[in-house]
Coordinates of C-alpha atoms in Angstrom, one line a residue:
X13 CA 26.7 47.4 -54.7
X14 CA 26.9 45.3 -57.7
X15 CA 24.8 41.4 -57.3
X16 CA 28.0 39.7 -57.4
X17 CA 29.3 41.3 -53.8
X18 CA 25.6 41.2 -52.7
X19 CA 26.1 37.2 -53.4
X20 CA 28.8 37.6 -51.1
X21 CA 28.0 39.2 -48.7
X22 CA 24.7 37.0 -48.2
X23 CA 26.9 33.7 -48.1
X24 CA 30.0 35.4 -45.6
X25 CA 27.1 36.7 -43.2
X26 CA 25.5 33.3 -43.6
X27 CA 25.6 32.2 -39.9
X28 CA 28.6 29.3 -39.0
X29 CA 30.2 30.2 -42.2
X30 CA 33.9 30.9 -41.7
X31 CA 37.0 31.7 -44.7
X32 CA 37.8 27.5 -45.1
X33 CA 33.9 26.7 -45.6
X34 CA 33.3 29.7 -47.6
X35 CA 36.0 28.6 -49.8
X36 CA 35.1 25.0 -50.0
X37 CA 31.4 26.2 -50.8
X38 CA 32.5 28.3 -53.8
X39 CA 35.1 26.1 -55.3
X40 CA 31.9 23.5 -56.1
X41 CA 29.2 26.3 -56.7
X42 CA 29.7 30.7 -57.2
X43 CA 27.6 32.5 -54.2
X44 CA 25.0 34.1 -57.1
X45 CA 24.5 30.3 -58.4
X46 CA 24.0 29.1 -54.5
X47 CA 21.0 32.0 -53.7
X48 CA 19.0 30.8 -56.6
X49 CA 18.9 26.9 -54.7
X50 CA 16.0 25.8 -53.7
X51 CA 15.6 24.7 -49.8
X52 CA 15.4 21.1 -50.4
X53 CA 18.9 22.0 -52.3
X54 CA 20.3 23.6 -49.9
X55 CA 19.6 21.3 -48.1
X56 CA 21.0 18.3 -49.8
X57 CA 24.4 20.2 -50.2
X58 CA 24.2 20.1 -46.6
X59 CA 23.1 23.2 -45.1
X60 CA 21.8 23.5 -42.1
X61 CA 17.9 24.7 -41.4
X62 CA 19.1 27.6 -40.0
X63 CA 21.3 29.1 -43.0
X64 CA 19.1 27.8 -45.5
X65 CA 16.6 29.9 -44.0
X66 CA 19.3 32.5 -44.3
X67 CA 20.3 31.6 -47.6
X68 CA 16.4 31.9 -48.9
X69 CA 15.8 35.0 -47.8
X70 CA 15.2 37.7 -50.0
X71 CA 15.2 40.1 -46.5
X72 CA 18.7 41.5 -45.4
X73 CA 18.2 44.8 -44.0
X74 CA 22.0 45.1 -43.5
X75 CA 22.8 45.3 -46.8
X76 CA 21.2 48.7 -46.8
X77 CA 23.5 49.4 -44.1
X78 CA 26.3 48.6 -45.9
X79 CA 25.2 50.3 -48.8
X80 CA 24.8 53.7 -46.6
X81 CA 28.0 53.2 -45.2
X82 CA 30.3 52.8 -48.3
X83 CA 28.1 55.6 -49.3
X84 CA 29.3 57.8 -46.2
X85 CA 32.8 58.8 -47.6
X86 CA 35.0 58.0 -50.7
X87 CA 37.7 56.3 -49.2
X88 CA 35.1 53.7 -48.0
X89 CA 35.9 50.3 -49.4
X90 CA 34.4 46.8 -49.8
X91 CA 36.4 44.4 -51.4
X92 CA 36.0 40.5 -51.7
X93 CA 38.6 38.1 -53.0
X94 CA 37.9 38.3 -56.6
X95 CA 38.5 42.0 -56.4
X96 CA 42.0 43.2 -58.2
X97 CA 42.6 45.6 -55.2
X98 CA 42.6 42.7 -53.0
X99 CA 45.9 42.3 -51.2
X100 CA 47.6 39.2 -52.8
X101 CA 49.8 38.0 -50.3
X102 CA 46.6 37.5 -47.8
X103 CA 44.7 35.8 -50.7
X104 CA 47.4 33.2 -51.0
X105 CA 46.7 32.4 -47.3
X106 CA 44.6 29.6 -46.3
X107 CA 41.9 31.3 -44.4
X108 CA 41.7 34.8 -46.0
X109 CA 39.2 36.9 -45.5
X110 CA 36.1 36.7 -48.2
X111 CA 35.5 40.2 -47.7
X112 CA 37.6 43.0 -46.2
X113 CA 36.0 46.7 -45.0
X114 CA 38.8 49.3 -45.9
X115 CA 38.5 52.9 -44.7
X116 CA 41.9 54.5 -46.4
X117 CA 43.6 53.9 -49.5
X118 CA 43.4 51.2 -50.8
X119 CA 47.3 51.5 -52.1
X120 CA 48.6 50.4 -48.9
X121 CA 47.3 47.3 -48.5
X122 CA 49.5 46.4 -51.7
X123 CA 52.5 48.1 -50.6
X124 CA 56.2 46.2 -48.9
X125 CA 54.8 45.5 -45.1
X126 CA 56.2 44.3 -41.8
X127 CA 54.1 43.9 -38.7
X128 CA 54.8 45.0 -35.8
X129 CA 53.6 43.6 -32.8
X130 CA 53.9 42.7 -28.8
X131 CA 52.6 43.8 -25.6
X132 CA 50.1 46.2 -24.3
X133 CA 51.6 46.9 -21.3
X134 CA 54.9 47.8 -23.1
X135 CA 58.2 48.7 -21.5
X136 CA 59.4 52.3 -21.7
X137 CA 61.9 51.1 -24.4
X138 CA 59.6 48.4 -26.2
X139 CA 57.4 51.2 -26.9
X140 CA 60.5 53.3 -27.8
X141 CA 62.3 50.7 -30.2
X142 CA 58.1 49.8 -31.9
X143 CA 58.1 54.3 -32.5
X144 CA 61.4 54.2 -34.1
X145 CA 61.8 51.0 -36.1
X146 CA 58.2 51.8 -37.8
X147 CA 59.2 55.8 -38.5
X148 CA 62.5 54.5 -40.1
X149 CA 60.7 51.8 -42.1
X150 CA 58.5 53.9 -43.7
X151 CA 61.5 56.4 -44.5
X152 CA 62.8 53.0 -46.0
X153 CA 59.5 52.7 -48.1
X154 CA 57.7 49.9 -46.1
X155 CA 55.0 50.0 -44.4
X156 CA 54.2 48.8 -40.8
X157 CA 51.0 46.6 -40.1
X158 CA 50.0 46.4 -36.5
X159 CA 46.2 45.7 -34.5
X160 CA 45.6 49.1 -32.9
X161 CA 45.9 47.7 -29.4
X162 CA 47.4 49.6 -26.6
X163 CA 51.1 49.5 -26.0
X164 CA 53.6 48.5 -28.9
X165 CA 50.5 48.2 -31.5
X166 CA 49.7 52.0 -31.1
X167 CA 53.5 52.8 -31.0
X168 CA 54.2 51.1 -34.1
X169 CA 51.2 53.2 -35.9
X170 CA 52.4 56.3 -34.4
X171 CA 55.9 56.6 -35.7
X172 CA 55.0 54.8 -39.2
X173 CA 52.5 58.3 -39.5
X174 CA 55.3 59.9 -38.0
X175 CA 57.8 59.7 -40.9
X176 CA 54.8 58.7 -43.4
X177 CA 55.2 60.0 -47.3
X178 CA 54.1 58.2 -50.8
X179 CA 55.5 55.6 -50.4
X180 CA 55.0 54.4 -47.1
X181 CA 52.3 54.4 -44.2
X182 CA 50.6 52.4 -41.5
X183 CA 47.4 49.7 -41.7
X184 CA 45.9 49.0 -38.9
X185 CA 43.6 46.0 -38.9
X186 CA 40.8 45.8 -36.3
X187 CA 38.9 43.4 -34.4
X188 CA 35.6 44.9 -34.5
X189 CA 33.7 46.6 -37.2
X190 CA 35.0 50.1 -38.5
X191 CA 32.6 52.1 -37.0
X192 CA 33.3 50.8 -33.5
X193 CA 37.2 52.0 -32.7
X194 CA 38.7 50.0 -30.4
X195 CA 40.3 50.4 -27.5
X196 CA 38.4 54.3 -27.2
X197 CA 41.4 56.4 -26.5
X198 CA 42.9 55.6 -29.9
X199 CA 39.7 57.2 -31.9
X200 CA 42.2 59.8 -33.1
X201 CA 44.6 57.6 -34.1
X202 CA 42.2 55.9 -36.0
X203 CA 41.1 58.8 -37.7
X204 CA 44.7 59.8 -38.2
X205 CA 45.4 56.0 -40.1
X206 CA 42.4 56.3 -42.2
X207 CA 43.6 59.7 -43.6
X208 CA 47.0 58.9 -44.5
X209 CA 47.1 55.3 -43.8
X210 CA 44.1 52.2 -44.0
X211 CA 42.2 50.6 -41.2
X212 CA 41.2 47.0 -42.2
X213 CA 38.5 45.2 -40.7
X214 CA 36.9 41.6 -42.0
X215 CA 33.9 42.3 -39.9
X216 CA 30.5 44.5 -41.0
X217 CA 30.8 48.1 -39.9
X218 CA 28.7 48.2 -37.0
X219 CA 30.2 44.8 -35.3
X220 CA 31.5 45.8 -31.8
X221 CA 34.7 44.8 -30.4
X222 CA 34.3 40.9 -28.7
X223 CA 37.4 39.1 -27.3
X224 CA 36.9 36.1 -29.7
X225 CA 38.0 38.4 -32.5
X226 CA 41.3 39.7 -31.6
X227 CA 42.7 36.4 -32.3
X228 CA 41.3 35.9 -35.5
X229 CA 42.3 39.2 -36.9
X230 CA 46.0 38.1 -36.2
X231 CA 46.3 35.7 -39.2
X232 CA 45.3 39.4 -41.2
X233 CA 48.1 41.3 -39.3
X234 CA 50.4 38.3 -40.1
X235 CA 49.0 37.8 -43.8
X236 CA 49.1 41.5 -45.1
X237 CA 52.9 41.5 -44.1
X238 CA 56.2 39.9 -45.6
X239 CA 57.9 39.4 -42.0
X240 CA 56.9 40.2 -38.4
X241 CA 59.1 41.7 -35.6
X242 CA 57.3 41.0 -32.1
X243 CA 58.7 43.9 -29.7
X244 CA 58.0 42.0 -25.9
X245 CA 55.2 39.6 -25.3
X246 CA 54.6 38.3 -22.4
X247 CA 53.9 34.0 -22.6
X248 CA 50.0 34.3 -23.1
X249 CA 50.3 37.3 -25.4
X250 CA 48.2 37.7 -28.4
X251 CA 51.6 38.5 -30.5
X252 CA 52.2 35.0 -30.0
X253 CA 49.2 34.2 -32.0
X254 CA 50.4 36.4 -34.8
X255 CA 54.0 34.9 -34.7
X256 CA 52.4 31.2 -35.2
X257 CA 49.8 32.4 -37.9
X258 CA 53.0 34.3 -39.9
X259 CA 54.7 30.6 -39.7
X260 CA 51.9 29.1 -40.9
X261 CA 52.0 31.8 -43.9
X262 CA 55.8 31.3 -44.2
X263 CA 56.1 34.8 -43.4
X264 CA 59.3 35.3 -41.5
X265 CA 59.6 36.0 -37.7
X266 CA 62.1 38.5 -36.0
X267 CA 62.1 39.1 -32.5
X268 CA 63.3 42.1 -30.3
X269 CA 65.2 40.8 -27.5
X270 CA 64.7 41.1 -23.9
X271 CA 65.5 40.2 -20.4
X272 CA 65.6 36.8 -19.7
X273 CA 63.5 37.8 -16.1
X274 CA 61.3 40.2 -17.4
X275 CA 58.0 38.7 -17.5
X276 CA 56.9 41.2 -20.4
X277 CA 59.9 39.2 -22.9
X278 CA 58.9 35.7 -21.8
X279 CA 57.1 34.5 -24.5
X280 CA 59.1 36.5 -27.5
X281 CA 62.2 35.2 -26.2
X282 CA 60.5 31.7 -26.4
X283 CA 60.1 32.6 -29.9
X284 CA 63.5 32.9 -30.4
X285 CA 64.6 29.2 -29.5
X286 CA 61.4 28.1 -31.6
X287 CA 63.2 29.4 -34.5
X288 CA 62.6 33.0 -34.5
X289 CA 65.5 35.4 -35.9
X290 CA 66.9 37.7 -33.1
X291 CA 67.1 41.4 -34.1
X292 CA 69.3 43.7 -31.9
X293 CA 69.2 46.5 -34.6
X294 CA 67.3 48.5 -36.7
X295 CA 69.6 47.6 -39.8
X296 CA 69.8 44.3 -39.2
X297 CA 66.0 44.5 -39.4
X298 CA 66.2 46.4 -42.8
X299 CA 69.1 43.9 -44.6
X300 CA 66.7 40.7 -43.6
X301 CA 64.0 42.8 -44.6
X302 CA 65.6 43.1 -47.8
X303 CA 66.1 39.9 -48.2
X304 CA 62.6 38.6 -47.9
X305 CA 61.2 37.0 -51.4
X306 CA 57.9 38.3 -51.3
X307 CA 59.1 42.4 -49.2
X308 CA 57.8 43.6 -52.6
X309 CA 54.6 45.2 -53.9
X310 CA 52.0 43.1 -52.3
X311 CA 49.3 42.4 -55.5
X312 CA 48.6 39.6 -57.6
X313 CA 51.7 40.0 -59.4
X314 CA 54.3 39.9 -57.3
X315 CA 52.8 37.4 -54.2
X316 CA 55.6 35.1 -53.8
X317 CA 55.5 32.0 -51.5
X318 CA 58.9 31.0 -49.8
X319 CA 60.4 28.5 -48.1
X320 CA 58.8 27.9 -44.2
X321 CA 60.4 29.5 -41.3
X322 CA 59.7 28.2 -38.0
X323 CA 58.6 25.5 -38.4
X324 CA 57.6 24.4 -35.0
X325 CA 55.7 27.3 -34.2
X326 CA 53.0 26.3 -36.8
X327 CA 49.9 25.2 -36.1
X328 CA 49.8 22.8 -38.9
X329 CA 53.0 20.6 -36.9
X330 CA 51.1 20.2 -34.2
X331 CA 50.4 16.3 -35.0
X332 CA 52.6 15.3 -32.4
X333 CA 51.0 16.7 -30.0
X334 CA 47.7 14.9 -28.0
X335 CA 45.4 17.4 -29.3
X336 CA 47.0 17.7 -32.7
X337 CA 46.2 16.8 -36.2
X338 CA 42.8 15.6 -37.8
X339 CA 40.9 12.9 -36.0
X340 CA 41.0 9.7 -38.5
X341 CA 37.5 9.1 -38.4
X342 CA 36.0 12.4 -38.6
X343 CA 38.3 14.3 -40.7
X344 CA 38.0 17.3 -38.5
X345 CA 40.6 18.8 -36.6
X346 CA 41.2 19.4 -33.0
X347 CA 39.0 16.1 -32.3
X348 CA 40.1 16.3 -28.3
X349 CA 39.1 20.5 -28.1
X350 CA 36.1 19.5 -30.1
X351 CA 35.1 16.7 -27.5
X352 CA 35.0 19.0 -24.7
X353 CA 32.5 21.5 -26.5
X354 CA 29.1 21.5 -26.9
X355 CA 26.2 23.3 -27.1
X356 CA 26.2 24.8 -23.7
X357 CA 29.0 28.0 -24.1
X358 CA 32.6 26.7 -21.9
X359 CA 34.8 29.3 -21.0
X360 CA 38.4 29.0 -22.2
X361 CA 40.1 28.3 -18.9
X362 CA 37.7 25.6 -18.1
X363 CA 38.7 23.7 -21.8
X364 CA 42.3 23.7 -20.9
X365 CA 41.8 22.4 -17.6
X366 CA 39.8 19.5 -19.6
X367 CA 42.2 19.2 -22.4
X368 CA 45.4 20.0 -20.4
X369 CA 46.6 21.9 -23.6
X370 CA 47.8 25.7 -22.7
X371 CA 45.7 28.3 -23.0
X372 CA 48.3 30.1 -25.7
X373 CA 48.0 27.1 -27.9
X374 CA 44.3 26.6 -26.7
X375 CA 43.3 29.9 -28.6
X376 CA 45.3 29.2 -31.8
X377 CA 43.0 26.1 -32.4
X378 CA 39.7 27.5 -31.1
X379 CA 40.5 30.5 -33.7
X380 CA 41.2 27.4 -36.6
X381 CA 38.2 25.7 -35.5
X382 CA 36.2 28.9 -35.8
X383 CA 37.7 30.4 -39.2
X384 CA 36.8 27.1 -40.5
X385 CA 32.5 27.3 -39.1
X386 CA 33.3 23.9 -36.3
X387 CA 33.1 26.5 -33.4
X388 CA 31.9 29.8 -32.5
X389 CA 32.5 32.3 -29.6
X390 CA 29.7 33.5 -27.6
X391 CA 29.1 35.3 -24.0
X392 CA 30.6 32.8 -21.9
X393 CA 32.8 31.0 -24.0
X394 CA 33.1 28.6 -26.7
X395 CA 30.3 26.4 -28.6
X396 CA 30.4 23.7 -30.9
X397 CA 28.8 24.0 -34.5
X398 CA 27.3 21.0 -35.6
X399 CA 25.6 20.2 -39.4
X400 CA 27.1 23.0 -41.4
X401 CA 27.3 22.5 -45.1
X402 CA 30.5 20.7 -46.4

């Protein structure tokens, strides 16, 4: 690898670095410029001891194994933001990735996509209508996004590679490195996506599978696409995530109806009075499709912001709220989650019992606060970060 991703790579791995710091950092100074600081500079710019130790070091073993894993097969792909292949529509988004670990073509990640997402523990006929809607998108050219999970995730990869030609596939993006498949039972749909499709992954090849990612990789899912259709969620699902991250990436939302009893559609028919658009066909899913701004070639070219769809599902219009907004003091967000962490790890169900916020809405902000390097997750919980550079 070139010194330039090597720079990079040294400030992403850099420990409580997240996508907003990494940005903030390299709008004042370029990562190559940063490594040749001294430690009383890096210090002054406010890191901490613990990444400027990191940041001095002229000792990262991993790199090697980076190295020996692009090295391991041709469509083995590093790209950070300044790289042309980089999908434009995620760079436009406010926490994208620094660096993405692509095993596939590269092509796809720039092609028209829709996401498709919802429960693991589908219905016969969510599974049925995620199969059918992604096999006739990609006959219509566009290609479906989804996370891999079990359930409607898997279904939507499987009939996108059913139908799949040059102009269309599936991307799958992952919550764990790419050399650690997750869930097991889909390692041959993995290898399946990565020959005729592309698994995406922010995380270094050899990071396992943690809970505390699956979140975060949503705002990808949502990001890489133009719309996304939620086939059944249940009201703590993680499609739920994805649906508030696309709002917050003005990416439209369509949602797969279902019964009003059926605990599995509680939380996408929710969606629906937040504003969601209600899809009861597949060609009503192709004409709004159509009629997305940015459903074109997803590069630097065409990436095409448009007007904000539901709006109350966002994240950012959550000021309202008791927990919302930034604190006026502190400038940091969250300030009543943040109170309630420290250094000692707190589960998630213990921090809404404190906060009385829902857990749903509970992991949205605890995903903000650690894309932006305020929190991390660890075995047991959640932590705060305290003293990371501006």
């Amino acid at each position: 690898m070139d010194e330039t991703l090597r720079s990079w790579l040294i400030l992403w791995m850099t420990p409580g670095i997240g996508p907003v710091k990494f940005s903030a950092i390299i709008d004042a100074v370029t990562p190559q410029e940063l490594l040749s600081y001294s430690h009383r500079e890096l210090t002054l710019a406010g890191f901490n001891p613990t990444q400027t130790q990191f940041l001095r070091s002229t000792h990262h073993p991993w790199l090697s194994k980076i190295d020996a894993w692009l090295d391991g097969g041709e469509q083995r792909h590093c790209l950070a933001r300044y790289h042309e292949q980089y999908p434009g529509q995620l760079l436009e988004t406010s926490a994208s990735p620094p660096v993405l670990f692509v095993e596939g073509a590269l092509k796809w990640l720039t092609r028209p996509q829709v996401a498709i997402v919802g429960s693991r523990n589908a219905s016969f006929d969510g599974k049925q209508i995620a199969s059918q809607f992604s096999a006739r998108l990609a006959k219509d050219g566009i290609t479906t996004t989804s996370g891999l999970a079990l359930g409607i995730d898997g279904c939507a990869h499987q009939g996108a590679l059913s139908t799949c030609s040059e102009s269309a596939s599936t991307v799958a993006v992952l919550g764990s490195g790419l050399q650690h498949i997750y869930p097991k039972r889909h390692t041959l749909l993995a290898t399946r996506i990565k020959e005729q499709g592309a698994l995406v992954s922010e995380f270094a090849p050899w990071v396992r599978p943690k809970a505390g990612h699956f979140p975060r990789r949503n705002r990808i899912i949502s990001g890489l696409a133009s719309a996304v259709l939620v086939v059944e969620a249940a009201h703590k699902s993680g499609s739920l995530i994805t649906a508030r991250y696309a709002a917050e990436q003005n990416r439209d939302v369509f949602v797969v109806p279902g019964a009003f009893h059926s605990p599995m559609s509680t939380g996408s028919n929710a969606l629906v009075n937040e504003g969601a658009v209600l899809i009861q066909s597949y060609q009503q899913l192709l004409n709004r499709c159509r009629s997305v701004p940015n459903m074109a070639y997803n590069d630097r070219r065409n990436s095409i912001s448009h007007s904000q769809s539901l709006t109350s599902l966002s994240p950012q219009n959550e000021e309202t709220r008791l927990n919302g907004g930034n604190d006026p003091d502190t400038g940091l967000p969250f300030p009543l989650l943040l109170a309630n962490l420290g250094v000692e790890p707190t589960p998630v169900d213990i921090l809404a019992q404190r906060t009385h916020i829902k857990v749903q809405e509970l992991m949205t902000q605890l995903v903000e606060l650690e894309l932006a390097g305020h929190v991390a997750s660890v075995a047991g919980g959640y932590i705060r970060i305290r003293g990371n550079a501006p």
